[in-house]
Structure formats: C-alpha cells, structure tokens
PDB file of C-alpha atoms and ligand atoms in Angstrom:
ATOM      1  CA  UNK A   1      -3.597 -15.251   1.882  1.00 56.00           C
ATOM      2  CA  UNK A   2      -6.581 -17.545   0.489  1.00 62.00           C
ATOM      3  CA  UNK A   3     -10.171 -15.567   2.059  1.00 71.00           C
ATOM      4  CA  UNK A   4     -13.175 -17.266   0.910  1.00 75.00           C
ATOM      5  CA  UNK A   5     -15.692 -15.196  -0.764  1.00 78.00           C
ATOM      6  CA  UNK A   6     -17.402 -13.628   2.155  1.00 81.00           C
ATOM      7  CA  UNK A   7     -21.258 -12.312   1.516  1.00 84.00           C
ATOM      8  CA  UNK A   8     -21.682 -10.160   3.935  1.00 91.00           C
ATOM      9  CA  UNK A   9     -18.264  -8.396   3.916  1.00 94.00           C
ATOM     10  CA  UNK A  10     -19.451  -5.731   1.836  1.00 93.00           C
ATOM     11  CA  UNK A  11     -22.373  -4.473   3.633  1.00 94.00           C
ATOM     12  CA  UNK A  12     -20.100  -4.769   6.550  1.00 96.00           C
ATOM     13  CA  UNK A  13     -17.384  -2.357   5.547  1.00 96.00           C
ATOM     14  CA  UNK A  14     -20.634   0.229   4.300  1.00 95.00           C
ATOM     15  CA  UNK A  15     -21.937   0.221   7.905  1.00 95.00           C
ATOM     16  CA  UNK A  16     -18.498   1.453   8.830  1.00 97.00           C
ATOM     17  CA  UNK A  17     -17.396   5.343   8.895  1.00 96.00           C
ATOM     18  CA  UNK A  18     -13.746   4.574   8.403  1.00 97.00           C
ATOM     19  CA  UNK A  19     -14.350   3.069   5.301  1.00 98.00           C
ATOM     20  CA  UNK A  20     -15.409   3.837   1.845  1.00 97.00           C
ATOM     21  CA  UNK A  21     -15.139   2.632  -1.933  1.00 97.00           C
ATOM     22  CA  UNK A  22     -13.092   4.227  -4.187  1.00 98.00           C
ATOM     23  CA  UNK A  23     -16.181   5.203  -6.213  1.00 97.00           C
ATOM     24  CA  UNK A  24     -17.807   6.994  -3.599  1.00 97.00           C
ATOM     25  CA  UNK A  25     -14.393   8.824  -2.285  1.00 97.00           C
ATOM     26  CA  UNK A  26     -14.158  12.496  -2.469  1.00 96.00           C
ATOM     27  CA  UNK A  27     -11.210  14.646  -1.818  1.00 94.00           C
ATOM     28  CA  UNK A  28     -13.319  16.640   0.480  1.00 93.00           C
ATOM     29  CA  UNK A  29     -13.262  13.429   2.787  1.00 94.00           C
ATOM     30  CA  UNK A  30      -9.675  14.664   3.715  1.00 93.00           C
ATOM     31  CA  UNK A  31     -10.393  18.297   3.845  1.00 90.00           C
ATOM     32  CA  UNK A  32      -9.897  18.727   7.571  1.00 90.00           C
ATOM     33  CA  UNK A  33      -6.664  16.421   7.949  1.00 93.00           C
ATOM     34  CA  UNK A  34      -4.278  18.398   8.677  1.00 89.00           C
ATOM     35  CA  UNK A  35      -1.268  15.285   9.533  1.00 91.00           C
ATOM     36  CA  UNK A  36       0.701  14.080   6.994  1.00 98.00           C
ATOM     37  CA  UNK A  37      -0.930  11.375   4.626  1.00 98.00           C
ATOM     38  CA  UNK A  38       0.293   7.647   4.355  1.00 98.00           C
ATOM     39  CA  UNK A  39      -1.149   5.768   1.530  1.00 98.00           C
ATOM     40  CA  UNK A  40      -1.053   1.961   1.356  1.00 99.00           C
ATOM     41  CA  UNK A  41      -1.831   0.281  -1.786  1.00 98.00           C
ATOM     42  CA  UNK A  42      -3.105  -2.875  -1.134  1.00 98.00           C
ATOM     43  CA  UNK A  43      -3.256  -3.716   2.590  1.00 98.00           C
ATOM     44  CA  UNK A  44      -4.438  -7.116   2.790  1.00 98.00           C
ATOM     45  CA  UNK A  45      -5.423  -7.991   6.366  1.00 98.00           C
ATOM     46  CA  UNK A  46      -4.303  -4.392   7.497  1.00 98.00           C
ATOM     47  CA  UNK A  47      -1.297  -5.719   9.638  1.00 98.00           C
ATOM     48  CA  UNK A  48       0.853  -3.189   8.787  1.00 98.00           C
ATOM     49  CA  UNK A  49      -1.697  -0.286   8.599  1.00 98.00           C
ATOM     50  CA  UNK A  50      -2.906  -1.258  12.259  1.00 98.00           C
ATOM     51  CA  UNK A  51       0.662  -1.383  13.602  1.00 98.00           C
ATOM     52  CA  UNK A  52       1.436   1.852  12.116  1.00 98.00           C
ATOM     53  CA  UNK A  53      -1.786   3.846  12.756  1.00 98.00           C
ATOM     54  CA  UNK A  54      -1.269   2.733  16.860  1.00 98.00           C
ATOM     55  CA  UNK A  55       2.003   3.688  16.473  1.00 98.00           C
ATOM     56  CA  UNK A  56       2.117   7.202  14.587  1.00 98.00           C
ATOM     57  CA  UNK A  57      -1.498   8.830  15.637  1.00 97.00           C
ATOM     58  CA  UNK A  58       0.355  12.051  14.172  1.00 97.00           C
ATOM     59  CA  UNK A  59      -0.187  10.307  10.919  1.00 98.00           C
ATOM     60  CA  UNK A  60      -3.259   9.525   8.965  1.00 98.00           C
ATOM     61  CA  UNK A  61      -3.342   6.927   7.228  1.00 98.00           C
ATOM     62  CA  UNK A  62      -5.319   5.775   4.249  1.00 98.00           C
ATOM     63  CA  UNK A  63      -5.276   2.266   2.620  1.00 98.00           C
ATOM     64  CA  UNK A  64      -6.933   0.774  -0.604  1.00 98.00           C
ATOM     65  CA  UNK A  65      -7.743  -3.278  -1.441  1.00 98.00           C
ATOM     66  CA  UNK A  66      -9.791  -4.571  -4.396  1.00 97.00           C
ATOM     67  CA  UNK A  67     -10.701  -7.734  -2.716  1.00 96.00           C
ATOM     68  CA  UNK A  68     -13.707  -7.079  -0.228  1.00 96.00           C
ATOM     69  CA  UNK A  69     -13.351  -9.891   1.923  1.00 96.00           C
ATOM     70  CA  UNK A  70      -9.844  -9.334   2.502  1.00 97.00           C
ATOM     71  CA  UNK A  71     -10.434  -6.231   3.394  1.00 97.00           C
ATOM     72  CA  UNK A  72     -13.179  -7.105   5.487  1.00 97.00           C
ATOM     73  CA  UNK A  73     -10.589  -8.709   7.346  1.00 97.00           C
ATOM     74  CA  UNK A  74      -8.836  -6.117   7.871  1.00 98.00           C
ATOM     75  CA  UNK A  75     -11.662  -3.795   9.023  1.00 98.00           C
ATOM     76  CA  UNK A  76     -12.858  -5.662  11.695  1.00 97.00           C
ATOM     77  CA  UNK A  77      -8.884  -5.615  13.154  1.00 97.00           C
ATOM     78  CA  UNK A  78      -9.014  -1.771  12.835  1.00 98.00           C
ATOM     79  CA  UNK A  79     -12.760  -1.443  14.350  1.00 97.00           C
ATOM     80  CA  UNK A  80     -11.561  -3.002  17.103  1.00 96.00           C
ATOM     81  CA  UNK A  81      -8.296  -0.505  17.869  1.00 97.00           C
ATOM     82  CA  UNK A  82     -11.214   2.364  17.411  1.00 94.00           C
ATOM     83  CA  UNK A  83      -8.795   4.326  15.470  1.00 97.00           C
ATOM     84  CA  UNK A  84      -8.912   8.006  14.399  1.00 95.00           C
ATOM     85  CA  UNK A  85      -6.450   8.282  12.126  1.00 97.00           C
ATOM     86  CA  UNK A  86      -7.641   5.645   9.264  1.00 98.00           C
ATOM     87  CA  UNK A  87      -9.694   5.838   6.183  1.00 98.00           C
ATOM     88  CA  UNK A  88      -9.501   2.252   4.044  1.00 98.00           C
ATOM     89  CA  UNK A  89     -11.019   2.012   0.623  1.00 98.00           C
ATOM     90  CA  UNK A  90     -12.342  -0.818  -0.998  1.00 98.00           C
ATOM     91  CA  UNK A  91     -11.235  -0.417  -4.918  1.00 98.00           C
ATOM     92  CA  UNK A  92      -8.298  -0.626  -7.524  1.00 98.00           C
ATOM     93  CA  UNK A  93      -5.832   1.771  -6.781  1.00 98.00           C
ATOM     94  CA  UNK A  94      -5.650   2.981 -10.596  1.00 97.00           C
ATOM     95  CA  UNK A  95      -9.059   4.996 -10.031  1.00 97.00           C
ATOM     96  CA  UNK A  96      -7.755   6.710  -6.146  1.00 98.00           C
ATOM     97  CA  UNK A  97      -4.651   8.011  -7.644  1.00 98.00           C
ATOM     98  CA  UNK A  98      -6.182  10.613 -10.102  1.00 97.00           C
ATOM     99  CA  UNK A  99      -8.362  11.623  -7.288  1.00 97.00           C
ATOM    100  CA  UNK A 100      -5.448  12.580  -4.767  1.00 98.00           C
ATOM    101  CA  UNK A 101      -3.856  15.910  -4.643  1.00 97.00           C
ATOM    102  CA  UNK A 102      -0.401  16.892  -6.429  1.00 97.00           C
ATOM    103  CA  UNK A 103       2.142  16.737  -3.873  1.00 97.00           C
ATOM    104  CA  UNK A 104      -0.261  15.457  -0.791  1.00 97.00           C
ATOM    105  CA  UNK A 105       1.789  12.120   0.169  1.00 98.00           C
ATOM    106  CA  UNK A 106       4.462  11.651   2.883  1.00 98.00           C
ATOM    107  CA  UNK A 107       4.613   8.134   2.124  1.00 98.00           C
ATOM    108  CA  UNK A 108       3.175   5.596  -0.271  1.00 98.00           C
ATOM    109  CA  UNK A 109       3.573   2.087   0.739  1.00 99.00           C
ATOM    110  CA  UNK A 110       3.663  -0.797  -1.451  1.00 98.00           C
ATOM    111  CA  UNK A 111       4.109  -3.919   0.868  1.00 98.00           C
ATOM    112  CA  UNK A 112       4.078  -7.415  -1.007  1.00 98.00           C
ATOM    113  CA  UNK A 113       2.718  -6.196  -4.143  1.00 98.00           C
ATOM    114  CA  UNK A 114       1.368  -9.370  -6.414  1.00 98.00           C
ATOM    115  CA  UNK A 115       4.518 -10.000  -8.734  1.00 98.00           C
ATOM    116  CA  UNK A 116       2.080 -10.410 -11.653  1.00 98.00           C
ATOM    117  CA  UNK A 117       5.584 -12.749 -13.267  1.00 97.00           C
ATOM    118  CA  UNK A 118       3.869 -12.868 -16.967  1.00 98.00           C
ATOM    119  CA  UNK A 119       5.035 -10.511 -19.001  1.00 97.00           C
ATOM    120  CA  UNK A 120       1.900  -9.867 -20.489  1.00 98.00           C
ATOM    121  CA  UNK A 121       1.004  -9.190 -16.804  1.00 98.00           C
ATOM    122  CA  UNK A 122       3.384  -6.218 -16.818  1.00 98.00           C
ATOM    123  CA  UNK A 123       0.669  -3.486 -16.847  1.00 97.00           C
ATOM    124  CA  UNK A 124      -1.082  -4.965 -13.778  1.00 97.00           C
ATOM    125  CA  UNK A 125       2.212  -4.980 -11.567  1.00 98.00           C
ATOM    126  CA  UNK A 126       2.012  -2.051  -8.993  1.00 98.00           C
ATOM    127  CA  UNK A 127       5.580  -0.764  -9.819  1.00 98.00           C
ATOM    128  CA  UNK A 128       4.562  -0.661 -13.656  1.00 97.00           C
ATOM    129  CA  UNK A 129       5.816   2.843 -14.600  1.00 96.00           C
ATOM    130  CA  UNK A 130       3.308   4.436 -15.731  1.00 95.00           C
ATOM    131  CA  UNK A 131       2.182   4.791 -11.865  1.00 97.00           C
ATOM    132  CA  UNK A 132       5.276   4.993 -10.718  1.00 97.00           C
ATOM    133  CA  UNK A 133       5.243   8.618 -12.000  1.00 95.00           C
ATOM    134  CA  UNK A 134       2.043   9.144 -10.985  1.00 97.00           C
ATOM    135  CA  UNK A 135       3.202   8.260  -7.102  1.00 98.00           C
ATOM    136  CA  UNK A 136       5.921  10.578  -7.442  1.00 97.00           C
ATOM    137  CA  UNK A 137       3.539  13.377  -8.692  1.00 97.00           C
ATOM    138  CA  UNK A 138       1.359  12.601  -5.746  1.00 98.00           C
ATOM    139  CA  UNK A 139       4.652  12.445  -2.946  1.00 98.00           C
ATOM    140  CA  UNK A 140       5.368  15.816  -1.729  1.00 97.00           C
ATOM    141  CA  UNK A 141       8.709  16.753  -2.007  1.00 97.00           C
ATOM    142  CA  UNK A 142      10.719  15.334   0.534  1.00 97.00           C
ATOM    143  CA  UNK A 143       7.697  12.015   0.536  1.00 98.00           C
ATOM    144  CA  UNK A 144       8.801   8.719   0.508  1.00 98.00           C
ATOM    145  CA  UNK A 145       7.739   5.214  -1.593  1.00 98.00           C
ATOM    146  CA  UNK A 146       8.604   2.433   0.442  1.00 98.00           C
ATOM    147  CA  UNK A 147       8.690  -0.765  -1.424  1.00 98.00           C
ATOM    148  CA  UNK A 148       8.729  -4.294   0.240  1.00 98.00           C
ATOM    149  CA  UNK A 149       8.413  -7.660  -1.498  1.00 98.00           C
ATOM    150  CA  UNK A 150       9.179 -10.929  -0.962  1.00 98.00           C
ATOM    151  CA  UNK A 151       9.771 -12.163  -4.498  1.00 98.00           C
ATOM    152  CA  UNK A 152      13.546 -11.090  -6.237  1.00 98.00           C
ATOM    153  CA  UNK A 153      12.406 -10.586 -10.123  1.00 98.00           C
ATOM    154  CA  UNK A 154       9.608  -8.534  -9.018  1.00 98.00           C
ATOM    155  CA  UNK A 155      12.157  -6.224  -6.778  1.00 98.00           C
ATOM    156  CA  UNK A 156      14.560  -6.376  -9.831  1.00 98.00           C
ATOM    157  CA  UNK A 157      11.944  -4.939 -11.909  1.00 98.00           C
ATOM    158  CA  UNK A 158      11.083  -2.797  -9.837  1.00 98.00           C
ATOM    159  CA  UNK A 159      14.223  -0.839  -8.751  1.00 98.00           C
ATOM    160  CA  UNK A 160      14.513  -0.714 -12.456  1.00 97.00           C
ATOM    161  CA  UNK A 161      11.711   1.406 -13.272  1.00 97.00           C
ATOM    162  CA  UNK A 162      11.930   2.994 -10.086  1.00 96.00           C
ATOM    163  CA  UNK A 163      15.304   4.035 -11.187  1.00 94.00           C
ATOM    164  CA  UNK A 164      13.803   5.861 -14.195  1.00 92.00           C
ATOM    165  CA  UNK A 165      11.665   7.960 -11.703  1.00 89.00           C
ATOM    166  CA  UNK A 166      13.200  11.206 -10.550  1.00 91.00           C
ATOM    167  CA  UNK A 167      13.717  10.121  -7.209  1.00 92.00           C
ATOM    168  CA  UNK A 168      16.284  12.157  -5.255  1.00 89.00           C
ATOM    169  CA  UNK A 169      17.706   9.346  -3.507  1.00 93.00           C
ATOM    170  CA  UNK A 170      17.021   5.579  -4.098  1.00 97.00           C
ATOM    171  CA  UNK A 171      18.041   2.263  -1.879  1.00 97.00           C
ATOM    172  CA  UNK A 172      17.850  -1.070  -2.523  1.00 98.00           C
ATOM    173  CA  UNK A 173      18.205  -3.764   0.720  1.00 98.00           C
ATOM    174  CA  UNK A 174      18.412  -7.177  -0.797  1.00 98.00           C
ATOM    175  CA  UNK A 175      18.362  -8.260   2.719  1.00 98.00           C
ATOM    176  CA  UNK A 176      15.940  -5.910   4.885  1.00 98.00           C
ATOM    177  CA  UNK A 177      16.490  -7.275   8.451  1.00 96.00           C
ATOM    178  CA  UNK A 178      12.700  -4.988   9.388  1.00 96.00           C
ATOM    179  CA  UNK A 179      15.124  -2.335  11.317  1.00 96.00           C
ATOM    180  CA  UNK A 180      13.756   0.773   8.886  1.00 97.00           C
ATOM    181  CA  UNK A 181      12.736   3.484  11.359  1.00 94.00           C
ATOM    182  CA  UNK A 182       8.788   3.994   9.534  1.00 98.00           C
ATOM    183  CA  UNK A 183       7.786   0.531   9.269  1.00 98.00           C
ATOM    184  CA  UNK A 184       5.331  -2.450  10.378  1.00 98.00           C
ATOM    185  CA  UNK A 185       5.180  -6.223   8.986  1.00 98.00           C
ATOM    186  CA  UNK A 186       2.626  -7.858   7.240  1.00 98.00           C
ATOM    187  CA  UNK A 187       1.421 -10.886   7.104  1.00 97.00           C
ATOM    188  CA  UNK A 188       3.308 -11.615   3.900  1.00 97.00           C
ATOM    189  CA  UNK A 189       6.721 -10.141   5.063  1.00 97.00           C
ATOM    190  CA  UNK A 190       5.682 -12.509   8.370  1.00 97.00           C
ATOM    191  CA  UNK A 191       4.666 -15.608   6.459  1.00 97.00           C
ATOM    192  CA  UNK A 192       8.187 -15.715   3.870  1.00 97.00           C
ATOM    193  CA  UNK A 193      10.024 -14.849   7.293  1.00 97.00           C
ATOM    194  CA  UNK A 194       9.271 -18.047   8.678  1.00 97.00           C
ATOM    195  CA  UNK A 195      10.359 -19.668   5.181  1.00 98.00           C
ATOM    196  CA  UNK A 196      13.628 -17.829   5.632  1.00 97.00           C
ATOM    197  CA  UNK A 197      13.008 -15.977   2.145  1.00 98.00           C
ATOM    198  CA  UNK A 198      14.956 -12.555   2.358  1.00 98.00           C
ATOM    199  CA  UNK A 199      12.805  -9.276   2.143  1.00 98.00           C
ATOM    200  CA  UNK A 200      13.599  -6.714  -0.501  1.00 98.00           C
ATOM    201  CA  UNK A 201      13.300  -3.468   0.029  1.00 98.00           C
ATOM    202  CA  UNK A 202      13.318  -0.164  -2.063  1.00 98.00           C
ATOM    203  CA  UNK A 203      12.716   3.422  -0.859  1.00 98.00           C
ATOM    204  CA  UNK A 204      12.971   6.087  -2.853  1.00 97.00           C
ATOM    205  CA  UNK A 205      12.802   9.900  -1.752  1.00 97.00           C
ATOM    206  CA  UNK A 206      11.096  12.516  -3.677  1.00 97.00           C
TER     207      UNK A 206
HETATM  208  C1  SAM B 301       0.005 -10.340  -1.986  1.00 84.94           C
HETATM  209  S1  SAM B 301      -1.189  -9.439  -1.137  1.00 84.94           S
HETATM  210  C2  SAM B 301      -0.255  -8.622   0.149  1.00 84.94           C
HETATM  211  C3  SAM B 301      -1.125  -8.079   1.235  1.00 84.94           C
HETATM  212  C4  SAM B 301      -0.406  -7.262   2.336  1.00 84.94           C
HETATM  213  N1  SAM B 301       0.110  -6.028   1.792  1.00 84.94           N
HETATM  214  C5  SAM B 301       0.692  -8.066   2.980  1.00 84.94           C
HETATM  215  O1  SAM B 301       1.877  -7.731   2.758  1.00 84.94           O
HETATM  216  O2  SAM B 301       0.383  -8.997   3.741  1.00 84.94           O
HETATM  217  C6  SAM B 301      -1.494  -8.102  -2.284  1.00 84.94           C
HETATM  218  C7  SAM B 301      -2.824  -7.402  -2.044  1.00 84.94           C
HETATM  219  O3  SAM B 301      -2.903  -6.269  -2.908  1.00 84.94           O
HETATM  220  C8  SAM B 301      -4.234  -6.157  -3.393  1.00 84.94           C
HETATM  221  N2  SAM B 301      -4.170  -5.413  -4.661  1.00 84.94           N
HETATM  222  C9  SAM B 301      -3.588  -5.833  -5.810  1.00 84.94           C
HETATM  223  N3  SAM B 301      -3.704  -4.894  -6.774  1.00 84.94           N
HETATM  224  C10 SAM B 301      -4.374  -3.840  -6.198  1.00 84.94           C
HETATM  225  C11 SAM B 301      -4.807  -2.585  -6.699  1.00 84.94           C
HETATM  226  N4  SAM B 301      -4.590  -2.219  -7.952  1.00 84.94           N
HETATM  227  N5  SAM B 301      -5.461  -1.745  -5.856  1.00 84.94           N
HETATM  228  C12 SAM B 301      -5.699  -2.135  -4.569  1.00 84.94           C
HETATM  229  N6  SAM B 301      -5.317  -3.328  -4.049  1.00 84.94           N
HETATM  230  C13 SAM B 301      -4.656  -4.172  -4.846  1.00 84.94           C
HETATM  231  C14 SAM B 301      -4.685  -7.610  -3.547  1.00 84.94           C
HETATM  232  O4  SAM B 301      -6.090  -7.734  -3.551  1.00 84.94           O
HETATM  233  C15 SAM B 301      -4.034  -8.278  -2.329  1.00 84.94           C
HETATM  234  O5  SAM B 301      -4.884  -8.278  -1.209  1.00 84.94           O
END
C-alpha cells in the first residue's frame, strides 16, 4: 500500500464531519450513540470499514490511521457511501485507547497489522501486550478482538500474547477461508489472496 505524500489530504479530512484527529477527539463525540461500537485500528484505505458500515448500519463504527494520506484515501470512499454510522480518526492508536470508556467495545479489529519483524520493533507491534490488556479492558464483556494478518510469525506472536490475556475463549484459523459471520476484506487480505498466502486469523472473546 505505497500512497505518496499527499498535501492536501489533511485539510481534506478537517473539512469533513465524520472525521477527526485523535488530538481533538472527545468522548462526548460518542455521547448520543447508542449502537454498539466497532473500533478498527489502522484501516488503511477503509475497505473493510466501508463494507462493514453498509452492511451493519446497527453498528457504529469508528476507525483510527496515523498516515494522513492513506487515510485520505479512505475518506473520500466513505464520503461517497454518505454514511451515518462512521467516525475515522487520523492518529496513533496508543493516544485513542486511554480516551475510550471501560467496557465500551463490541469489537476491536486489527486487520493486517504491520508485523514490525525486529525485535527491537516489538513495542510498536499492535498485538504487543501491553495493549493487548488495554483492548480487553476496553471490550465489554461478551466483545470481541478479531485479529487478521497475512504474515505467520506475526500471528504466532500474537496468539501468544493473546493467550496471556484473559480471554474467555480464543481461536486460531491458520487457514481463514473469509467465511467468519462479522467480517469484510481489505485490501491487504485481497492483495496476499491473489498471491495465494493463507490468512491467519485470531478472535478472542471477552
Ligand atoms: C499494513 S497496513 C493494513 C491496512 C488495512 N488494515 C488493510 O488490511 O488493508 C497497516 C496500517 O496500519 C496503520 N497503523 C500502524 N500503526 C498504527 C497505530 N498505532 N495507530 C493507527 N494506525 C496505525 C498504518 O499506517 C497502515 O496504514
């Protein structure tokens, strides 16, 4: 997913009253939302969170990327579905969490995470634990993490510190044929599809 630097993309997503940045986001903004919250952490091009929005307008759905071009991308997708039910965020994840509510999730979504393979990486990988137990604090009970990737260390790793979590009930799909009930592609999940790379997927139930 190379997107060039694009200088306009941030006064773009500011013009637009779906969107904020993370800075700038206030719990009140969800005051009134009375559906259950999906969070997506790190949406890319917003494949997945305009799939899924169409599909569940029950649903709200909120979804956070550092990279404003990318998610500039994304934006103008969702502008033109005139959605309801969105709110995307333009920021690092690690400053939205302690914002959210205790036990406000039904579902964080982690699709195609970067792999971040250096060790020394290990504290920027998105299944590092010490947010792992921060999404489970934020899932309400009965919430959902649903974990796709395309890359088999990273999924290792990450059923492994998953596994520390407290998660009621935990499953691993070495082989996810996209058949899960609450689910979308991406354009990552699309693009190793086509290179006949399996998808892993984890889920794990609070
Ligand atoms: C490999 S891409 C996958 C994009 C999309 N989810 C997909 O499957 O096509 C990972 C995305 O996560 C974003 N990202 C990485 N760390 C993040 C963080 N801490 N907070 C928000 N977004 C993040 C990156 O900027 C990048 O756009």
């Amino acid at each position: 997913m190379r997107v060039k630097f694009k200088p306009g993309a941030k006064a773009y997503l500011d013009n637009l009253h779906f969107h904020t940045h993370v800075d700038d986001f206030q719990l009140d903004r969800l005051k009134n939302i009375k559906s259950p919250l999906v969070l997506e952490i790190g949406l890319g091009k917003g494949d997945y969170l305009l799939a899924m929005a169409k599909a569940y307008p029950d649903y709200f759905f909120m979804g956070i990327e550092l990279n404003a071009s990318v998610l500039s991308v994304a934006a103008q997708k969702l502008a033109n579905a005139n959605l309801e039910n969105i709110l995307i965020l333009t920021g690092d994840a690690k400053y939205l969490l302690p914002k959210l509510k205790k036990e406000s999730l039904s579902y964080i979504i982690l699709n195609h995470s970067d792999p971040w393979p250096k060790k020394r990486h290990e504290k920027r990988r998105l299944t590092h634990p010490s947010l792992i137990k921060k999404y489970y604090d934020l899932l309400k009970p009965g919430g959902e993490l649903i974990f796709k990737t395309d890359n088999d260390d990273f999924a290792e790793y990450s059923y492994a510190t998953l596994k520390e979590a407290p998660f009621s009930s935990l499953l691993f799909n070495r082989d996810y044929k996209g058949d899960a009930p609450f689910d979308a592609k991406t354009e990552y999940e699309v693009r190793f599809l086509l290179k006949d790379v399996k998808i892993k997927m984890i889920t794990g139930k609070k």
